[in-house]
Amino acid sequence: MKMLYGGKLALKLLISSMLMFLLNPVSAMQNDRWDSLMEQAAAEWQSANIGTALSVAQQAVFQGQYENADRHMTSLALLAQIAQDAGQYLIAERALREAIELIDRVPGPVRMEKAVLHNNLGALLDLVGDLRGAELNYRSALHLYRQQPEAGNESYFSLLSNLAGLLARMHDDQRAGQFYSEAEIYLPHVSATAVATFNSNFGALLHRQGLSDAARQRLLLGLSGLPPLPEQPLLRASILHNLGTLEAEANHLDIAAEYLTQSEAIRRNRLGLLHPDRARTLASRALLHFKKDEATFALKDAREATEIAAISLGGLSGAISSQASSQSRRDWRETLATHLLLLHKYEADTPGRAAEALDVMQIPKHGEMAKVFARALL
């Protein structure tokens, strides 16, 4: 079962929904259409009404492009973050790249804001598996921040945490630890949400390293630092998923079931039935049901997770980059392999089992994962 880094923020410590006010010098008190759209999009996003927030942010981008570069760039930055939460990664990437191009046309010093945009683009590319592109953007942001004597703020903390997480996934634990240590210095000076996200990400790293007790402590600390619902529901879902995964591997099955069920419910209600984060939680819960020998529930969750994986992989065709798409296919391997395992274990109808397994095999269509599945059925 795979631990998730950053979950809802997925973007692992992106700046808050008030980015627009940091970037835009025009007073939010002005009563005009662009202001109203931006305020509405940010409010809907903060409330996790992702579909509405995305639609309103797109209207703000359309309005901003006819006003000035500042407003256009700011609305693109907000759209990118909302689109990322909605799983619309191609929209998010295009918006961020356009915002980075536009920012040089904005009057005044914008070095810090450009660093934020590079950090966000790095987090997006990191999320979809383009690790080389992610590192290039993180390092562009780091270069810009370190030219500023006042770099020690929450967005810099975000960047350090993001880069640490990337290096950990590239198995460079030494440098990852260095950046996590540098980031930890700023914990007393950043928001409770940033602290909770840091503990979630660091906990996931510790779990990957086999340090389950330390990981559990970090994750529980992150969970306890969150405000009560309905605040920060998707970050809560990410931490609950990671805790459920950890406890299932430790054979603490009842508490694992509680964590994963809570996570799935939040993601289903907030992100919709077909979001990739929900699929990953379903796949983890399917393996939990397998450990408890609950055949009906295990197959149900595995089949639904596979359906979402198929939609997600199809949607990546031509999107982001071929490297990211390849990485995403590898990321879904565990979900599809879980489905095949449970079919072999529980499905009594031999012809039906073979037909369903063939359907699962065909989802990746090509590459390493398809070959692995083909060999498994020989």
Coordinates of C-alpha atoms in Angstrom, one line a residue, residues 61-215:
V61 CA -8.6 34.3 -15.9
F62 CA -10.8 35.3 -18.9
Q63 CA -11.6 38.7 -17.2
G64 CA -8.0 39.3 -16.1
Q65 CA -6.5 38.9 -19.6
Y66 CA -8.4 41.9 -20.8
E67 CA -7.3 44.1 -17.9
N68 CA -3.5 43.9 -17.1
A69 CA -0.7 41.4 -16.8
D70 CA -0.8 41.6 -13.0
R71 CA -4.4 40.5 -12.8
H72 CA -4.0 37.9 -15.5
M73 CA -1.0 36.3 -13.9
T74 CA -2.6 36.3 -10.5
S75 CA -5.8 34.6 -11.7
L76 CA -3.7 32.0 -13.6
A77 CA -1.8 31.2 -10.4
L78 CA -5.1 30.6 -8.5
L79 CA -6.6 28.6 -11.3
A80 CA -3.5 26.3 -11.4
Q81 CA -3.9 25.5 -7.7
I82 CA -7.6 24.8 -7.9
A83 CA -7.2 22.7 -11.1
Q84 CA -4.5 20.7 -9.4
D85 CA -6.8 19.9 -6.5
A86 CA -9.5 18.9 -9.0
G87 CA -7.2 16.5 -10.7
Q88 CA -7.1 18.6 -13.9
Y89 CA -3.3 18.5 -14.2
L90 CA -3.0 19.7 -17.8
I91 CA -5.0 22.8 -17.0
A92 CA -2.9 23.4 -14.0
E93 CA 0.4 23.0 -15.9
R94 CA -0.6 25.3 -18.7
A95 CA -1.8 28.0 -16.2
L96 CA 1.4 27.9 -14.3
R97 CA 3.7 28.1 -17.3
E98 CA 1.7 31.0 -18.7
A99 CA 1.8 32.8 -15.3
I100 CA 5.6 32.4 -15.2
E101 CA 5.9 33.9 -18.7
L102 CA 3.6 36.8 -17.7
I103 CA 5.2 37.7 -14.4
D104 CA 8.2 39.4 -16.1
R105 CA 5.7 41.9 -17.5
V106 CA 4.3 42.9 -14.1
P107 CA 5.8 46.1 -12.8
G108 CA 7.8 46.2 -9.6
P109 CA 9.9 43.6 -7.8
V110 CA 8.4 40.2 -8.3
R111 CA 11.3 37.8 -7.5
M112 CA 9.5 36.2 -4.6
E113 CA 6.3 35.8 -6.5
K114 CA 8.1 34.1 -9.4
A115 CA 9.8 31.8 -6.9
V116 CA 6.3 30.8 -5.6
L117 CA 5.2 30.0 -9.1
H118 CA 8.2 27.9 -9.8
N119 CA 7.6 26.1 -6.5
N120 CA 4.0 25.4 -7.5
L121 CA 5.0 24.1 -11.0
G122 CA 7.6 21.9 -9.4
A123 CA 5.0 20.5 -7.0
L124 CA 2.6 19.8 -9.9
L125 CA 5.3 18.0 -12.0
D126 CA 6.4 16.1 -8.9
L127 CA 2.8 15.0 -8.4
V128 CA 2.4 13.6 -11.9
G129 CA 5.8 11.9 -11.9
D130 CA 8.0 14.3 -13.9
L131 CA 10.7 14.3 -11.3
R132 CA 13.4 15.9 -13.4
G133 CA 11.1 18.8 -14.3
A134 CA 10.1 19.1 -10.7
E135 CA 13.7 19.4 -9.5
L136 CA 14.5 22.0 -12.1
N137 CA 11.6 24.2 -11.0
Y138 CA 12.3 23.7 -7.3
R139 CA 15.9 24.7 -7.9
S140 CA 14.9 27.7 -9.9
A141 CA 12.7 28.8 -7.0
L142 CA 15.5 28.1 -4.5
H143 CA 17.9 30.3 -6.5
L144 CA 15.4 33.2 -6.4
Y145 CA 14.6 32.8 -2.7
R146 CA 18.3 32.8 -1.7
Q147 CA 18.8 36.1 -3.4
Q148 CA 16.4 37.6 -0.9
P149 CA 17.6 38.3 2.7
E150 CA 14.1 37.8 4.0
A151 CA 13.6 34.4 2.5
G152 CA 12.7 32.8 5.8
N153 CA 8.9 32.8 5.4
E154 CA 6.1 30.2 4.8
S155 CA 6.5 30.0 1.1
Y156 CA 10.3 29.3 1.5
F157 CA 9.4 26.7 4.1
S158 CA 7.1 25.1 1.5
L159 CA 9.8 25.0 -1.0
L160 CA 12.3 23.3 1.3
S161 CA 9.7 20.7 2.3
N162 CA 8.8 20.1 -1.3
L163 CA 12.4 19.6 -2.4
A164 CA 13.1 17.4 0.6
G165 CA 10.1 15.2 -0.4
L166 CA 11.3 14.9 -4.0
L167 CA 14.8 14.0 -3.0
A168 CA 13.4 11.3 -0.7
R169 CA 11.5 9.8 -3.5
M170 CA 14.6 9.8 -5.6
H171 CA 16.3 7.8 -2.8
D172 CA 18.7 10.7 -1.9
D173 CA 17.9 10.4 1.8
Q174 CA 20.9 12.4 2.9
R175 CA 20.1 15.5 1.0
A176 CA 16.4 15.0 1.8
G177 CA 17.2 15.0 5.5
Q178 CA 19.3 18.2 5.1
F179 CA 16.4 20.1 3.5
Y180 CA 13.9 18.7 6.1
S181 CA 16.2 19.9 8.9
E182 CA 16.4 23.3 7.3
A183 CA 12.7 23.5 6.9
E184 CA 12.1 22.4 10.5
I185 CA 13.8 25.5 11.8
Y186 CA 10.8 27.5 10.5
L187 CA 8.1 25.4 12.1
P188 CA 7.5 27.9 15.0
H189 CA 6.9 30.7 12.4
V190 CA 4.5 29.1 9.9
S191 CA 0.8 28.3 10.0
A192 CA -0.7 25.3 11.8
T193 CA -1.8 24.0 8.4
A194 CA 1.8 24.2 7.1
V195 CA 3.1 22.4 10.2
A196 CA 0.4 19.7 9.8
T197 CA 1.3 19.2 6.2
F198 CA 5.1 19.0 7.0
N199 CA 4.4 16.3 9.6
S200 CA 2.3 14.4 7.2
N201 CA 5.0 14.5 4.5
F202 CA 7.8 13.8 6.9
G203 CA 5.8 10.9 8.4
A204 CA 5.3 9.4 5.0
L205 CA 9.1 9.5 4.4
L206 CA 9.8 7.9 7.8
H207 CA 7.4 5.1 7.0
R208 CA 9.0 4.5 3.6
Q209 CA 12.3 4.2 5.5
G210 CA 10.8 1.5 7.8
L211 CA 10.6 3.8 10.8
S212 CA 7.0 3.0 11.6
D213 CA 7.0 4.3 15.2
A214 CA 8.5 7.7 14.3
A215 CA 6.2 7.9 11.3

